[in-house]
Amino acid sequence: MREAHKLTLNAIIASPSGSTPAEAQTFLDAHPEIEAFDIVLTDANGVGRGKIVRRHELMSIFEGGRHMPISILGLDITGEDVHETGLIWTTGDGDLRAWPIPGTLVPLFGTQPPRGQVLMAMYHLDGQPMSSDPRLALARQVEILAAKGLHPAGAFELEFFLLANERDADGKVQPAHAVLDGRRSAKTEVYSVDHLHGMEPLFSDIYAAAKVQGIPAETVISEYAPGQYELTLNYRQDVIRAADDLVMLKRLVRAQARRHGVTACFMAKPIEKYAGSGMHFHVSLQDKAGKNVFTEASGESWSLPLLRGLGGLIQTMAESMLVFAPHANSWRRFVSQSYAPVAPTWGVNNRSVALRVPAGDAKNRRIEHRPSGVDANPYLVAATVLAGITKGLDEGLDPGPETTGNGYESAITRTTMPVDWRAAIEAARASTFLKGALGEDLHRTFVAIKQAEYLRVARTVSELDYHLYLHEV
C-alpha cells in the first residue's frame, strides 16, 4: 500500500494543462541568452506567486510539472496564511503539482541577465484540476458554455496610475513626473495626446515588452485623473487567453514603470479626489459556426441571447460584487459621477450604467461589464460574468428596461447592491450562485481570505481616526 502511494506521489503524468516539452525545447533553442525564468501562479487575489528557476530547470517543469505547496492558494493579500480556507494545516500544507500554461512561455523585456516567464496552473498529483485555482474556475465556466455549443470571446481594459515613488508633503501619493523631461501635471489631462508624450519612453518599452510576449496591447489613453492611463487589449476568441493577457500585461507594466523610476499603481482608488481605475470586461458569445449570438437580426432591436445574458448579469450582480470589488479600497471607487457603476443597470452607449452595450457594427455586438476595479482578479471576474450570462440564458431572464440618460439617477436604488465591503462579503458568503460560478472550494477559499482581510482592516487604528477623534471625544 505504501509503495502504491509512493508511486502516486512520484509518477510522471502527461501535462493536464496541455503543455508539452516540445514547447520548452523550441523556446530554449530560440533564446539561448535567457538564463532564468519566473514561474508564476495566480492566487485568488490575482497576485502572482511562484519562483525564479534556472534555465536548466525549465525542461523538467514541462516534463513533469513543479511541486508547490497547496497553501500558496490560501494566502491573503499580504502573503499571510488564512487557515479558514482549509488549504493550510488542514491539508498538512502538502505539495500539489503546478503545470505550465501553453502559450505563456515568453521572454521578459529589458531584464539583465535575460529572463523569461511562464504562467502556471495548479493540479492534484494525479492530474485532476485543483479546485481553488482561479484560472481553472474560469476554464470550467468555458466548458459549461461549450457543452451548450457556445464559445465566449472577450477582452479586458486596463486602467492604472503612474505615481511618483516619493509622497508629497502630506504623505499622499502624487502623479509621476514625465519620464521624458521631468514635468509633472496636476491637471486632469483626459484624452490629451500631448500629455502622453511625456511618458513616451515608458510606453514604448511597454509596447515592446507586450510584443515579445504576444500580448495584443493597443490604444493608450490619458484617463480621467492626473497620472491615470488606460491600455486596451485586442479581442480574443479564447476568453481564457484574454484573462492571461491582462495578468501578463499588469506584470509587465509594473516592471517597466519600475525601470523608468515610477510606480504603476493598480489600486482601485489611490487618490481620494479623483476617479478610480476600472477593469472593464468586453464579452460576446459565438456559436459553433463562429456567429456572434449577441448580434441582432435584421429588423430586431436586440437579440434574445444578448437580453437574457444582460438579465442574468443584472440578477446576480449584487451577490457577485465581492469578486468585482474585492478589497477595502475597492469600495472607495463607487462614487456618483465617477464613471464607476453604482446600480445593476444596462444601457446602450452609456458610461453611467454597469452593463454597457457599445455602439457600433452589429456583428461586433458585445456586453461591456463595468463594475470591476483594476484590483480584481480577471480570472474570477470572467468566470463570474460567464456564469451570470449562462444563468440568464438558461432561465430566460429579462434585464428590464434600458437605462437612458444619467444612470446615476436611475430608479433602481442602491439598496439592491451591497453598500460596503462587509456587506459584499456577507452577500458572497450566502450566494448559491457564486458557489456555482467559482466552485465550492474556491468560493470557500475566496470568502475566507476576504473575511480575514476585512478583520485586519477593521481593527486597524488609522491616522484618520486620530485626526477625527483624538482630541474631540
Coordinates of C-alpha atoms in Angstrom, one line a residue:
M1 CA 0.0 0.0 0.0
R2 CA 2.8 2.4 0.9
E3 CA 4.5 1.6 -2.4
A4 CA 1.3 2.4 -4.4
H5 CA 1.0 5.7 -2.5
K6 CA 4.6 6.5 -3.3
L7 CA 4.0 5.7 -7.0
T8 CA 1.0 8.1 -7.0
L9 CA 3.2 10.9 -5.5
N10 CA 6.1 10.5 -7.8
A11 CA 4.7 9.3 -11.1
I12 CA 5.2 11.5 -14.1
I13 CA 1.9 12.0 -15.9
A14 CA 1.1 13.8 -19.1
S15 CA 0.6 17.5 -18.5
P16 CA -3.1 18.1 -17.7
S17 CA -2.7 21.7 -18.8
G18 CA -1.8 20.7 -22.4
S19 CA 1.8 21.9 -22.2
T20 CA 4.5 19.9 -23.9
P21 CA 8.3 19.5 -23.6
A22 CA 8.5 20.4 -27.2
E23 CA 7.3 24.0 -26.5
A24 CA 10.0 24.4 -23.9
Q25 CA 12.7 23.0 -26.1
T26 CA 11.7 25.2 -29.1
F27 CA 11.8 28.2 -26.8
L28 CA 15.2 27.3 -25.3
D29 CA 16.6 26.8 -28.8
A30 CA 15.3 30.2 -29.9
H31 CA 16.5 32.0 -26.8
P32 CA 20.0 30.8 -25.8
E33 CA 20.6 34.1 -24.0
I34 CA 17.9 33.5 -21.3
E35 CA 19.4 32.4 -18.0
A36 CA 16.3 32.1 -15.7
F37 CA 12.5 32.0 -15.6
D38 CA 9.8 33.4 -13.4
I39 CA 7.2 30.6 -12.9
V40 CA 4.0 32.4 -11.9
L41 CA 0.8 31.0 -10.3
T42 CA -2.0 33.5 -9.9
D43 CA -3.8 33.3 -6.5
A44 CA -7.3 34.3 -5.5
N45 CA -6.3 38.0 -5.2
G46 CA -4.7 38.0 -8.6
V47 CA -1.2 38.1 -7.1
G48 CA 1.5 36.2 -9.0
R49 CA 3.2 33.8 -6.7
G50 CA 5.9 31.3 -7.5
K51 CA 9.7 31.1 -8.0
I52 CA 12.6 32.1 -10.2
V53 CA 14.2 28.9 -11.7
R54 CA 17.4 28.5 -13.6
R55 CA 17.5 27.8 -17.3
H56 CA 18.4 24.1 -16.8
E57 CA 15.3 23.5 -14.7
L58 CA 12.8 24.6 -17.3
M59 CA 12.6 21.3 -19.2
S60 CA 11.9 19.3 -16.2
I61 CA 9.0 21.6 -15.3
F62 CA 7.4 21.0 -18.8
E63 CA 8.1 17.2 -18.5
G64 CA 6.7 16.7 -15.0
G65 CA 5.4 19.9 -13.5
R66 CA 6.7 21.5 -10.4
H67 CA 5.7 20.7 -6.8
M68 CA 4.3 23.8 -5.0
P69 CA 2.6 24.0 -1.6
I70 CA -1.2 23.9 -1.6
S71 CA -1.1 26.8 0.8
I72 CA 0.0 29.2 -1.9
L73 CA -3.6 29.4 -3.0
G74 CA -4.8 30.2 0.6
L75 CA -2.9 33.4 1.2
D76 CA -4.2 36.9 1.9
I77 CA -3.1 40.0 0.0
T78 CA 0.0 40.3 2.2
G79 CA 1.0 36.7 1.8
E80 CA -0.2 35.6 5.2
D81 CA -1.8 32.2 5.7
V82 CA -5.6 32.2 6.0
H83 CA -6.3 28.9 7.9
E84 CA -10.1 29.2 7.3
T85 CA -9.5 28.4 3.6
G86 CA -8.8 24.8 4.6
L87 CA -5.6 24.9 2.5
I88 CA -3.0 25.3 5.2
W89 CA -2.7 22.8 8.1
T90 CA -5.9 21.0 7.4
T91 CA -4.1 19.5 4.4
G92 CA -0.7 19.4 6.2
D93 CA 0.4 22.1 3.8
G94 CA 1.3 19.4 1.3
D95 CA 2.6 19.8 -2.2
L96 CA 0.5 19.8 -5.3
R97 CA 1.8 20.0 -8.9
A98 CA 1.8 23.2 -10.9
W99 CA 2.0 22.8 -14.7
P100 CA 2.9 25.4 -17.4
I101 CA 0.1 27.1 -19.3
P102 CA 0.6 26.6 -23.0
G103 CA 1.4 29.7 -24.9
T104 CA 2.6 31.7 -21.8
L105 CA 6.3 30.9 -22.1
V106 CA 7.7 34.2 -23.1
P107 CA 10.8 36.4 -22.8
L108 CA 10.8 39.3 -20.3
F109 CA 11.8 42.6 -21.9
G110 CA 14.8 44.5 -20.6
T111 CA 15.9 42.1 -17.9
Q112 CA 19.6 41.8 -17.0
P113 CA 20.6 39.0 -17.1
P114 CA 17.9 38.0 -19.5
R115 CA 14.9 36.1 -18.0
G116 CA 11.7 34.5 -19.3
Q117 CA 8.3 33.9 -17.7
V118 CA 5.7 31.2 -17.8
L119 CA 2.3 31.2 -16.1
M120 CA 1.3 28.0 -14.2
A121 CA -1.9 26.3 -13.1
M122 CA -2.3 24.0 -10.1
Y123 CA -3.4 20.4 -10.3
H124 CA -3.5 17.5 -7.9
L125 CA -0.8 14.9 -8.1
D126 CA -2.9 12.6 -10.2
G127 CA -3.6 15.4 -12.7
Q128 CA -7.1 16.4 -11.6
P129 CA -7.7 20.2 -11.5
M130 CA -7.1 21.9 -8.2
S131 CA -10.5 23.5 -7.5
S132 CA -9.2 26.6 -5.7
D133 CA -7.1 27.7 -8.7
P134 CA -8.8 30.8 -10.2
R135 CA -7.8 30.1 -13.8
L136 CA -9.3 26.6 -13.7
A137 CA -12.5 28.0 -12.3
L138 CA -12.7 30.1 -15.5
A139 CA -11.9 27.1 -17.6
R140 CA -14.8 25.3 -16.0
Q141 CA -17.3 28.0 -17.0
V142 CA -16.0 28.0 -20.5
E143 CA -16.6 24.2 -20.6
I144 CA -20.2 24.7 -19.4
L145 CA -20.9 27.0 -22.3
A146 CA -19.1 24.8 -24.7
A147 CA -21.5 22.0 -23.8
K148 CA -24.2 24.3 -25.0
G149 CA -22.5 24.9 -28.3
L150 CA -21.3 28.4 -27.2
H151 CA -17.8 29.9 -27.1
P152 CA -17.0 33.1 -25.2
A153 CA -14.7 35.7 -26.7
G154 CA -13.6 38.9 -25.0
A155 CA -11.0 41.4 -23.9
F156 CA -10.2 43.5 -20.8
E157 CA -9.3 47.2 -20.5
L158 CA -6.5 48.1 -18.1
E159 CA -6.7 51.4 -16.2
F160 CA -3.9 52.4 -13.8
F161 CA -2.0 55.3 -12.3
L162 CA 1.7 56.2 -12.8
L163 CA 2.8 57.6 -9.4
A164 CA 6.0 59.2 -8.1
N165 CA 8.0 56.9 -5.9
E166 CA 8.0 59.7 -3.2
R167 CA 5.0 61.0 -1.4
D168 CA 4.0 64.7 -1.1
A169 CA 4.4 66.9 2.0
D170 CA 1.2 65.5 3.4
G171 CA 2.3 61.9 2.9
K172 CA -0.1 61.4 0.0
V173 CA 0.7 59.7 -3.3
Q174 CA 1.2 62.0 -6.3
P175 CA 1.3 61.7 -10.1
A176 CA 4.7 60.8 -11.5
H177 CA 6.9 63.2 -13.3
A178 CA 7.0 62.7 -17.0
V179 CA 9.9 60.3 -17.7
L180 CA 10.8 62.2 -20.8
D181 CA 11.6 65.6 -19.3
G182 CA 10.6 65.6 -15.6
R183 CA 7.5 67.7 -15.9
R184 CA 4.5 67.0 -13.6
S185 CA 0.9 67.9 -14.3
A186 CA -1.7 68.1 -11.6
K187 CA -4.5 68.6 -14.1
T188 CA -7.0 66.1 -15.4
E189 CA -5.5 65.6 -18.9
V190 CA -8.2 63.4 -20.2
Y191 CA -7.6 62.3 -23.7
S192 CA -4.7 64.7 -24.1
V193 CA -2.3 63.3 -26.7
D194 CA 0.4 65.8 -25.9
H195 CA 0.3 64.7 -22.2
L196 CA 1.1 61.1 -23.3
H197 CA 4.3 62.3 -25.0
G198 CA 5.9 62.9 -21.6
M199 CA 5.6 59.1 -20.9
E200 CA 6.6 58.1 -24.4
P201 CA 9.8 56.3 -23.4
L202 CA 7.9 54.2 -20.8
F203 CA 5.0 53.4 -23.2
S204 CA 7.5 52.5 -25.9
D205 CA 9.0 49.9 -23.6
I206 CA 5.6 48.6 -22.6
Y207 CA 4.6 48.1 -26.2
A208 CA 8.0 46.4 -26.9
A209 CA 7.5 44.1 -23.9
A210 CA 4.0 43.3 -25.0
K211 CA 5.2 42.5 -28.5
V212 CA 7.8 39.9 -27.3
Q213 CA 5.2 38.3 -25.0
G214 CA 2.5 38.1 -27.7
I215 CA 0.1 40.4 -25.8
P216 CA -2.2 42.4 -28.2
A217 CA -1.8 45.8 -26.4
E218 CA -3.4 48.5 -28.4
T219 CA -4.5 52.1 -27.7
V220 CA -3.1 54.1 -24.8
I221 CA -5.3 56.9 -23.4
S222 CA -4.7 59.7 -20.8
E223 CA -7.6 59.0 -18.5
Y224 CA -9.9 60.9 -16.1
A225 CA -7.4 61.8 -13.4
P226 CA -3.8 63.2 -13.1
G227 CA -1.4 60.4 -13.7
Q228 CA -4.1 57.9 -14.8
Y229 CA -3.9 56.0 -18.1
E230 CA -5.7 53.2 -19.9
L231 CA -4.3 50.4 -22.2
T232 CA -6.7 48.4 -24.3
L233 CA -6.3 44.9 -25.4
N234 CA -7.4 43.3 -28.7
Y235 CA -10.3 40.9 -28.6
R236 CA -9.5 37.2 -28.2
Q237 CA -11.6 34.4 -29.5
D238 CA -10.3 32.4 -26.4
V239 CA -11.6 34.2 -23.3
I240 CA -9.2 32.4 -21.0
R241 CA -6.3 33.8 -23.1
A242 CA -7.9 37.2 -22.7
A243 CA -7.6 36.9 -19.0
D244 CA -4.0 35.7 -19.3
D245 CA -3.3 38.8 -21.4
L246 CA -4.5 41.0 -18.5
V247 CA -2.4 39.1 -15.9
M248 CA 0.7 39.4 -18.1
L249 CA 0.1 43.0 -19.0
K250 CA -0.2 44.1 -15.4
R251 CA 3.1 42.4 -14.6
L252 CA 5.0 44.0 -17.5
V253 CA 3.5 47.5 -16.9
R254 CA 4.6 47.3 -13.3
A255 CA 8.1 46.1 -14.3
Q256 CA 8.7 48.7 -17.0
A257 CA 7.4 51.5 -14.8
R258 CA 9.9 50.5 -12.1
R259 CA 12.7 50.6 -14.6
H260 CA 11.8 54.1 -15.5
G261 CA 11.7 55.3 -11.9
V262 CA 8.0 55.5 -11.3
T263 CA 5.3 53.3 -9.7
A264 CA 2.5 51.6 -11.6
C265 CA -0.4 51.6 -9.3
F266 CA -3.3 49.1 -9.6
M267 CA -5.3 50.2 -6.6
A268 CA -8.9 50.8 -7.4
K269 CA -8.9 54.3 -5.8
P270 CA -5.4 55.6 -5.0
I271 CA -6.2 59.3 -4.9
E272 CA -9.3 60.4 -3.0
K273 CA -10.5 63.4 -5.0
Y274 CA -10.2 61.7 -8.5
A275 CA -11.8 58.8 -10.3
G276 CA -10.6 55.3 -9.6
S277 CA -9.4 52.7 -12.0
G278 CA -11.7 50.1 -13.6
M279 CA -11.1 46.8 -15.4
H280 CA -13.9 46.7 -17.9
F281 CA -14.5 43.3 -19.5
H282 CA -15.9 43.1 -23.0
V283 CA -17.6 39.7 -23.8
S284 CA -19.6 38.1 -26.5
L285 CA -20.7 34.5 -27.4
Q286 CA -20.2 32.7 -30.6
D287 CA -22.0 29.6 -31.8
K288 CA -20.3 26.5 -33.4
A289 CA -20.3 28.2 -36.8
G290 CA -18.5 31.3 -35.4
K291 CA -21.5 33.5 -35.5
N292 CA -21.9 36.1 -32.7
V293 CA -25.2 35.2 -31.0
F294 CA -25.4 38.7 -29.5
T295 CA -25.8 40.1 -33.0
E296 CA -29.4 41.2 -33.6
A297 CA -31.2 40.0 -36.8
S298 CA -32.4 42.5 -39.4
G299 CA -35.4 44.3 -38.0
E300 CA -34.7 43.1 -34.5
S301 CA -34.0 45.7 -31.8
W302 CA -31.7 43.4 -29.7
S303 CA -31.0 39.6 -29.9
L304 CA -32.7 37.4 -27.3
P305 CA -29.4 35.9 -26.1
L306 CA -28.0 39.4 -25.5
L307 CA -31.0 40.4 -23.5
R308 CA -31.0 37.2 -21.5
G309 CA -27.3 37.5 -20.8
L310 CA -27.9 41.0 -19.5
G311 CA -30.7 39.7 -17.4
G312 CA -28.5 37.1 -15.8
L313 CA -25.8 39.6 -15.0
I314 CA -28.3 42.1 -13.5
Q315 CA -29.9 39.4 -11.3
T316 CA -26.5 38.1 -10.0
M317 CA -24.6 41.4 -9.7
A318 CA -25.3 42.2 -6.0
E319 CA -24.1 38.8 -4.8
S320 CA -21.1 38.9 -7.1
M321 CA -19.8 42.3 -6.0
L322 CA -17.1 40.8 -3.8
V323 CA -15.4 39.4 -6.9
F324 CA -15.7 42.8 -8.7
A325 CA -14.7 44.9 -5.7
P326 CA -12.5 42.6 -3.5
H327 CA -10.7 45.0 -1.3
A328 CA -11.4 47.7 1.2
N329 CA -10.0 50.3 -1.2
S330 CA -12.2 48.9 -4.0
W331 CA -15.3 50.4 -2.4
R332 CA -13.9 54.0 -2.4
R333 CA -14.3 53.9 -6.2
F334 CA -18.1 53.8 -6.2
V335 CA -18.8 57.5 -6.0
S336 CA -21.6 59.1 -8.1
Q337 CA -20.5 60.5 -11.4
S338 CA -17.0 59.0 -11.1
Y339 CA -17.6 56.7 -14.2
A340 CA -18.0 53.7 -11.8
P341 CA -21.4 52.0 -11.8
V342 CA -23.5 52.1 -8.6
A343 CA -26.5 50.1 -9.6
P344 CA -27.4 46.9 -11.7
T345 CA -28.4 48.8 -14.8
W346 CA -27.9 48.4 -18.5
G347 CA -27.9 50.8 -21.4
V348 CA -26.6 51.4 -24.9
N349 CA -23.6 53.6 -25.5
N350 CA -23.9 54.9 -21.9
R351 CA -21.0 55.1 -19.5
S352 CA -23.2 55.7 -16.4
V353 CA -24.5 52.1 -16.3
A354 CA -23.0 48.9 -15.1
L355 CA -23.6 46.9 -18.3
R356 CA -23.0 48.9 -21.4
V357 CA -23.8 47.7 -24.9
P358 CA -21.3 49.7 -27.0
A359 CA -22.5 51.3 -30.2
G360 CA -21.0 50.0 -33.5
D361 CA -21.3 47.3 -36.1
A362 CA -23.9 44.7 -35.1
K363 CA -21.5 41.9 -35.9
N364 CA -19.3 43.0 -33.1
R365 CA -22.1 43.2 -30.6
R366 CA -21.0 42.6 -27.0
I367 CA -21.5 43.4 -23.4
E368 CA -19.1 45.8 -21.6
H369 CA -19.1 44.7 -18.0
R370 CA -18.0 47.8 -16.0
P371 CA -18.3 47.2 -12.2
S372 CA -14.8 45.6 -11.7
G373 CA -11.9 47.6 -10.4
V374 CA -8.4 47.1 -11.7
D375 CA -7.6 45.4 -8.4
A376 CA -9.9 42.5 -9.2
N377 CA -8.7 39.0 -10.4
P378 CA -9.5 38.8 -14.1
Y379 CA -10.0 35.0 -13.9
L380 CA -12.6 35.3 -11.2
V381 CA -14.3 38.3 -13.0
A382 CA -14.6 36.4 -16.2
A383 CA -15.7 33.2 -14.5
T384 CA -18.5 35.1 -12.6
V385 CA -19.6 37.1 -15.7
L386 CA -19.8 33.9 -17.8
A387 CA -21.8 32.1 -15.1
G388 CA -24.2 35.1 -14.9
I389 CA -24.7 35.1 -18.7
T390 CA -25.3 31.3 -18.6
K391 CA -27.9 31.7 -15.8
G392 CA -29.7 34.4 -17.9
L393 CA -29.7 32.1 -21.0
D394 CA -30.8 29.0 -19.1
E395 CA -33.6 30.8 -17.2
G396 CA -34.7 33.2 -19.9
L397 CA -34.1 36.3 -17.6
D398 CA -35.3 39.7 -18.6
P399 CA -33.0 42.6 -18.0
G400 CA -35.8 45.1 -17.6
P401 CA -35.9 48.5 -19.3
E402 CA -32.8 50.1 -20.8
T403 CA -31.4 53.0 -18.7
T404 CA -31.1 56.2 -20.7
G405 CA -29.6 59.4 -19.7
N406 CA -27.9 59.6 -16.3
G407 CA -27.7 56.1 -14.9
Y408 CA -26.5 57.5 -11.5
E409 CA -30.1 58.8 -11.1
S410 CA -31.7 55.5 -12.0
A411 CA -34.9 54.4 -10.3
I412 CA -33.0 51.2 -9.4
T413 CA -31.9 52.2 -5.9
R414 CA -28.6 51.4 -4.4
T415 CA -30.3 49.3 -1.7
T416 CA -30.3 46.5 -4.2
M417 CA -26.5 46.4 -4.0
P418 CA -24.1 45.9 -1.1
V419 CA -23.3 49.2 0.4
D420 CA -19.8 48.4 1.6
W421 CA -17.1 45.7 1.7
R422 CA -18.5 43.9 4.7
A423 CA -22.0 43.7 3.1
A424 CA -20.4 42.3 -0.1
I425 CA -18.6 39.6 1.9
E426 CA -21.8 38.5 3.6
A427 CA -23.7 38.6 0.2
A428 CA -21.0 36.4 -1.4
R429 CA -20.9 34.0 1.6
A430 CA -24.6 33.3 1.3
S431 CA -24.7 33.2 -2.5
T432 CA -25.6 29.8 -4.1
F433 CA -24.9 31.4 -7.5
L434 CA -21.4 32.4 -6.6
K435 CA -20.7 28.9 -5.2
G436 CA -21.6 27.5 -8.6
A437 CA -19.7 30.2 -10.5
L438 CA -16.4 29.7 -8.6
G439 CA -16.9 26.1 -7.4
E440 CA -17.5 25.3 -3.8
D441 CA -13.8 25.1 -2.9
L442 CA -12.7 28.3 -4.5
H443 CA -15.8 30.1 -3.1
R444 CA -14.8 28.9 0.5
T445 CA -11.2 30.0 -0.1
F446 CA -12.1 33.4 -1.6
V447 CA -14.6 34.3 1.1
A448 CA -12.3 33.2 3.9
I449 CA -9.5 35.3 2.5
K450 CA -11.7 38.3 2.2
Q451 CA -13.1 37.9 5.7
A452 CA -9.5 37.7 7.1
E453 CA -8.5 40.8 5.2
Y454 CA -11.7 42.6 6.4
L455 CA -10.9 41.9 10.0
R456 CA -7.3 43.1 9.6
V457 CA -8.6 46.4 8.2
A458 CA -11.4 46.8 10.7
R459 CA -9.2 46.5 13.7
T460 CA -6.5 48.9 12.4
V461 CA -6.5 52.4 14.0
S462 CA -5.7 54.8 11.2
E463 CA -4.2 58.3 11.1
L464 CA -7.7 59.5 10.2
D465 CA -9.1 58.1 13.4
Y466 CA -6.6 60.2 15.4
H467 CA -7.4 63.3 13.3
L468 CA -11.1 63.0 13.9
Y469 CA -11.3 61.7 17.4
L470 CA -8.0 62.1 19.4
H471 CA -8.8 65.5 20.9
E472 CA -12.5 65.6 20.3
V473 CA -14.3 62.7 22.1

